[in-house]
Coordinates of C-alpha atoms in Angstrom, one line a residue:
M1 CA 41.7 -35.5 -27.0
R2 CA 42.8 -34.8 -23.5
R3 CA 42.8 -31.1 -24.2
T4 CA 39.3 -31.3 -25.6
V5 CA 38.2 -33.1 -22.4
R6 CA 39.8 -30.5 -20.2
T7 CA 38.2 -27.7 -22.2
I8 CA 34.8 -29.3 -21.9
A9 CA 35.3 -29.9 -18.2
T10 CA 36.4 -26.3 -17.7
L11 CA 33.4 -25.0 -19.5
L12 CA 31.1 -27.2 -17.5
F13 CA 32.8 -26.0 -14.3
V14 CA 32.4 -22.4 -15.2
G15 CA 28.8 -23.0 -16.2
V16 CA 28.1 -24.6 -12.9
L17 CA 29.7 -21.6 -11.1
A18 CA 27.7 -19.2 -13.1
A19 CA 24.5 -21.1 -12.5
C20 CA 25.2 -21.1 -8.8
G21 CA 26.0 -17.4 -8.8
L22 CA 22.8 -16.7 -10.7
A23 CA 20.8 -18.9 -8.2
V24 CA 22.3 -17.0 -5.3
L25 CA 21.4 -13.7 -6.8
Y26 CA 17.9 -14.8 -7.7
F27 CA 16.9 -16.5 -4.5
G28 CA 18.9 -14.0 -2.3
T29 CA 16.8 -11.2 -3.9
S30 CA 13.5 -13.0 -3.9
T31 CA 13.8 -13.8 -0.2
G32 CA 15.8 -10.8 0.9
L33 CA 13.0 -8.3 1.4
V34 CA 11.3 -8.7 4.8
S35 CA 8.9 -7.1 7.1
N36 CA 7.7 -8.2 10.5
G37 CA 5.5 -7.4 13.5
T38 CA 1.9 -6.4 14.0
V39 CA 0.9 -2.8 14.4
T40 CA -2.4 -1.0 13.9
A41 CA -3.1 2.7 13.3
L42 CA -6.6 4.1 13.7
G43 CA -7.7 7.6 12.9
G44 CA -9.9 10.0 11.1
A45 CA -9.7 11.8 7.8
T46 CA -11.1 15.4 7.4
K47 CA -13.3 16.7 4.6
T48 CA -10.2 17.8 2.6
L49 CA -7.3 15.6 3.9
P50 CA -6.8 11.9 4.1
Y51 CA -5.7 10.1 7.3
Y52 CA -1.9 10.0 7.5
A53 CA -0.3 7.1 9.4
Q54 CA 3.4 6.3 9.9
V55 CA 3.3 2.5 10.4
G56 CA 5.3 -0.5 9.2
W57 CA 8.7 -1.0 7.6
I58 CA 10.7 -3.0 5.1
R59 CA 14.3 -4.3 5.2
N60 CA 16.6 -5.5 2.4
T61 CA 18.6 -8.3 4.0
A62 CA 20.5 -9.0 0.8
P63 CA 24.0 -7.5 0.5
W64 CA 23.1 -5.9 -2.9
P65 CA 20.6 -3.2 -3.6
V66 CA 17.0 -3.8 -4.8
T67 CA 14.7 -1.4 -6.5
I68 CA 11.3 -0.9 -5.0
K69 CA 9.0 -0.5 -8.0
S70 CA 5.7 -0.1 -6.2
I71 CA 4.0 -0.7 -2.8
T72 CA 0.3 -1.3 -2.9
T73 CA -2.3 -2.2 -0.3
N74 CA -5.6 -4.2 -0.1
V75 CA -7.4 -1.1 1.0
A76 CA -11.2 -1.1 0.9
H77 CA -13.8 1.7 1.0
S78 CA -11.3 4.3 -0.1
T79 CA -11.7 7.0 -2.7
A80 CA -8.4 6.0 -4.3
P81 CA -5.4 3.6 -3.7
A82 CA -3.5 4.3 -0.5
V83 CA -0.5 6.6 -1.1
V84 CA 2.7 5.1 0.3
Y85 CA 5.7 7.0 1.6
I86 CA 9.2 5.6 2.3
E87 CA 11.0 7.2 5.2
Q88 CA 14.4 7.2 6.8
K89 CA 12.7 7.2 10.2
H90 CA 9.3 7.8 11.8
G91 CA 9.0 11.5 12.8
S92 CA 6.2 13.4 14.5
A93 CA 2.8 13.1 12.9
A94 CA 1.5 16.3 14.3
I95 CA 0.0 18.5 11.7
K96 CA -1.6 21.9 11.4
P97 CA -5.3 22.1 10.5
D98 CA -5.9 21.3 6.9
T99 CA -2.2 20.7 6.2
A100 CA -0.4 17.5 5.4
P101 CA 2.3 16.5 7.9
A102 CA 5.9 17.6 7.1
W103 CA 7.1 14.0 6.7
T104 CA 5.0 13.5 3.6
K105 CA 7.1 16.1 1.8
E106 CA 10.4 14.7 3.1
A107 CA 9.7 11.0 2.4
A108 CA 10.5 9.3 -0.9
R109 CA 8.0 7.5 -3.2
P110 CA 8.6 4.4 -5.4
P111 CA 10.6 3.7 -7.5
Y112 CA 13.2 3.7 -4.8
E113 CA 16.6 2.0 -4.4
L114 CA 16.9 0.2 -1.1
V115 CA 20.6 -0.6 -0.5
G116 CA 21.8 -3.9 0.9
G117 CA 21.2 -4.4 4.6
S118 CA 19.1 -1.2 5.0
L119 CA 15.7 -0.6 6.6
R120 CA 13.1 1.9 5.7
Y121 CA 9.9 2.9 7.5
L122 CA 6.6 3.3 5.7
G123 CA 3.9 6.0 5.8
F124 CA 0.4 5.9 4.3
A125 CA -2.3 8.3 3.3
V126 CA -5.8 6.9 3.1
M127 CA -9.0 8.8 2.1
P128 CA -12.2 6.9 3.1
V129 CA -15.4 7.1 1.1
Q130 CA -17.9 9.3 2.8
G131 CA -19.8 7.4 5.5
H132 CA -17.3 4.5 5.6
I133 CA -14.1 3.4 7.2
A134 CA -11.3 2.7 4.7
S135 CA -8.9 0.0 5.9
F136 CA -6.2 -2.4 4.8
T137 CA -4.4 -5.3 6.4
T138 CA -1.8 -6.2 3.8
F139 CA 0.7 -4.3 1.7
T140 CA 2.5 -5.8 -1.4
V141 CA 5.9 -4.8 -2.6
T142 CA 7.0 -5.2 -6.2
F143 CA 10.8 -5.1 -6.5
S144 CA 13.7 -6.1 -8.7
G145 CA 17.4 -7.0 -8.1
P146 CA 20.7 -7.0 -9.9
L147 CA 19.5 -9.5 -12.6
G148 CA 16.5 -7.4 -13.5
F149 CA 14.1 -10.1 -12.4
T150 CA 10.9 -8.7 -10.8
F151 CA 9.5 -10.2 -7.6
E152 CA 6.4 -9.5 -5.5
K153 CA 5.9 -10.1 -1.8
S154 CA 2.9 -9.4 0.4
F155 CA 3.2 -8.7 4.1
S156 CA 0.4 -8.8 6.7
G157 CA 0.4 -7.2 10.2
T158 CA 0.5 -3.6 9.2
N159 CA -3.1 -2.4 9.6
V160 CA -4.5 1.0 9.0
A161 CA -8.2 2.2 9.4
A162 CA -9.3 5.7 8.4
R163 CA -12.7 7.0 9.5
S164 CA -14.8 9.3 7.3
S165 CA -15.3 12.8 8.7
T166 CA -19.0 12.1 8.6
L167 CA -18.8 9.2 11.1
P168 CA -18.7 9.5 14.9
T169 CA -15.1 9.5 16.3
S170 CA -15.8 6.5 18.6
I171 CA -17.1 4.4 15.7
L172 CA -13.6 3.1 15.2
A173 CA -13.1 -0.2 17.0
P174 CA -10.0 -2.3 17.4
D175 CA -10.0 -6.0 16.6
P176 CA -12.0 -7.7 19.4
A177 CA -9.8 -10.8 19.1
V178 CA -7.0 -8.5 20.4
E179 CA -9.0 -6.0 22.5
S180 CA -11.8 -7.5 24.5
T181 CA -13.4 -4.0 25.2
S182 CA -13.8 -3.3 21.5
I183 CA -17.6 -3.6 21.7
N184 CA -18.0 -1.0 24.6
S185 CA -17.8 2.2 22.5
Y186 CA -20.3 0.8 20.0
V187 CA -22.8 -0.1 22.7
A188 CA -22.6 3.6 23.9
L189 CA -23.2 4.9 20.4
L190 CA -26.1 2.5 19.9
R191 CA -27.7 3.5 23.2
A192 CA -27.5 7.2 22.4
A193 CA -29.0 6.7 18.9
L194 CA -31.9 4.6 20.2
K195 CA -32.6 7.1 22.9
E196 CA -32.6 10.0 20.4
K197 CA -34.8 8.1 18.0
N198 CA -33.5 9.9 14.9
P199 CA -33.6 7.3 12.1
A200 CA -30.9 9.1 10.0
K201 CA -28.4 9.2 12.8
L202 CA -29.3 5.6 13.9
A203 CA -28.7 4.4 10.3
V204 CA -25.1 5.7 10.5
V205 CA -24.5 3.9 13.7
M206 CA -26.0 0.7 12.3
G207 CA -23.5 0.6 9.5
N208 CA -23.7 -2.0 6.6
D209 CA -25.2 0.8 4.4
A210 CA -28.3 0.8 6.5
T211 CA -31.1 3.0 5.2
V212 CA -33.5 5.2 7.1
A213 CA -36.1 2.5 6.6
D214 CA -33.8 0.0 8.2
A215 CA -33.3 2.3 11.2
Q216 CA -37.0 2.8 11.5
A217 CA -37.5 -0.9 11.6
L218 CA -34.9 -1.2 14.4
L219 CA -36.5 1.6 16.4
K220 CA -39.8 -0.3 16.1
S221 CA -38.2 -3.5 17.4
Q222 CA -36.8 -1.5 20.3
A223 CA -40.0 0.3 21.2
G224 CA -40.1 1.4 24.8
Y225 CA -36.2 1.6 25.1
Q226 CA -35.0 3.8 27.9
A227 CA -31.5 4.8 28.8
S228 CA -31.9 3.0 32.1
Y229 CA -32.5 -0.4 30.4
L230 CA -30.0 -3.1 31.3
L231 CA -28.0 -4.9 28.6
S232 CA -27.1 -8.5 28.0
A233 CA -24.1 -8.8 25.6
V234 CA -23.4 -12.3 24.6
P235 CA -20.4 -13.0 22.4
G236 CA -20.6 -15.6 19.6
I237 CA -19.1 -19.0 20.5
G238 CA -15.6 -18.9 19.3
N239 CA -16.3 -15.7 17.4
P240 CA -15.3 -12.6 19.3
D241 CA -16.3 -10.5 16.3
R242 CA -20.0 -11.3 16.8
Y243 CA -22.3 -10.3 19.7
T244 CA -26.0 -10.5 20.4
L245 CA -27.2 -7.4 22.3
T246 CA -30.4 -7.5 24.2
F247 CA -31.8 -4.6 26.2
Y248 CA -34.3 -5.2 29.0
R249 CA -36.1 -3.3 31.7
S250 CA -35.4 -5.5 34.7
D251 CA -35.5 -9.2 33.8
V252 CA -34.0 -10.5 30.5
T253 CA -36.3 -13.6 30.7
K254 CA -39.5 -11.5 31.0
N255 CA -39.3 -8.1 29.5
A256 CA -36.4 -8.1 27.0
L257 CA -36.6 -6.2 23.7
T258 CA -35.8 -7.9 20.4
A259 CA -32.2 -9.1 20.3
I260 CA -29.8 -7.1 18.1
P261 CA -27.0 -9.1 16.4
V262 CA -23.9 -7.1 15.7
T263 CA -20.7 -8.0 13.8
W264 CA -17.2 -6.5 13.7
A265 CA -15.5 -6.0 10.3
G266 CA -13.4 -3.3 8.8
Y267 CA -12.5 -1.8 12.2
R268 CA -16.1 -1.0 13.2
W269 CA -19.2 -2.8 14.6
S270 CA -22.4 -2.9 12.6
V271 CA -25.9 -4.2 13.1
T272 CA -26.3 -7.5 11.2
R273 CA -29.3 -7.3 9.0
G274 CA -31.2 -9.9 7.1

């Protein structure tokens, strides 16, 4: 009887140890993959090549290896999902015309084993839809550990925005909540387009899939605009991503043109319509 009790107690003890070991492996793997910091890369694609950005990192804080099965992003306005590269270090992004950077050939792609305690840098290739800015603010890693369980973790703070080759270079704008001068380049673009009075070019500057008809309507509302006109730029209350732009000849209370509301989203400013 005593032997039976000892046997049962031993089995229970071993079972508890095994359960504890499994829990350590499970939770140590699920929480062991980390990424941190906020960094933004803005740039332009060409007609034939995507925008390449070396930005962001992941670290395996667990003492055992994990297998990175996939890394995806919440990219929008791209012709395909962002391509992700895993790098030992961030090298030079300088490239020859119409040639992918050397690091894209040297970097690894998932599936990839990330040994315990190691850090790897990330690179991305993003091809925007023509006439748009492709961007993402989050990447998601699917990975597994020694037990074969699969986990998924999403990380924010790594931001990439890629301008279509058909858009003006200065259309890219940083987050106005971080950079207060974000609106300035857009105002310059809008002034130039209003002065030129070309509806097709103005539609591009307006954004939000504006049509030539939309641009013609805006030109009508800004009839008489001159490059010398002054500007009143009023930010939204508590909303740095919204502005109301009003051009006027000399006195905003007497000879102002129709106000133009603009909104920042997807790393560009656009005229708010309707």
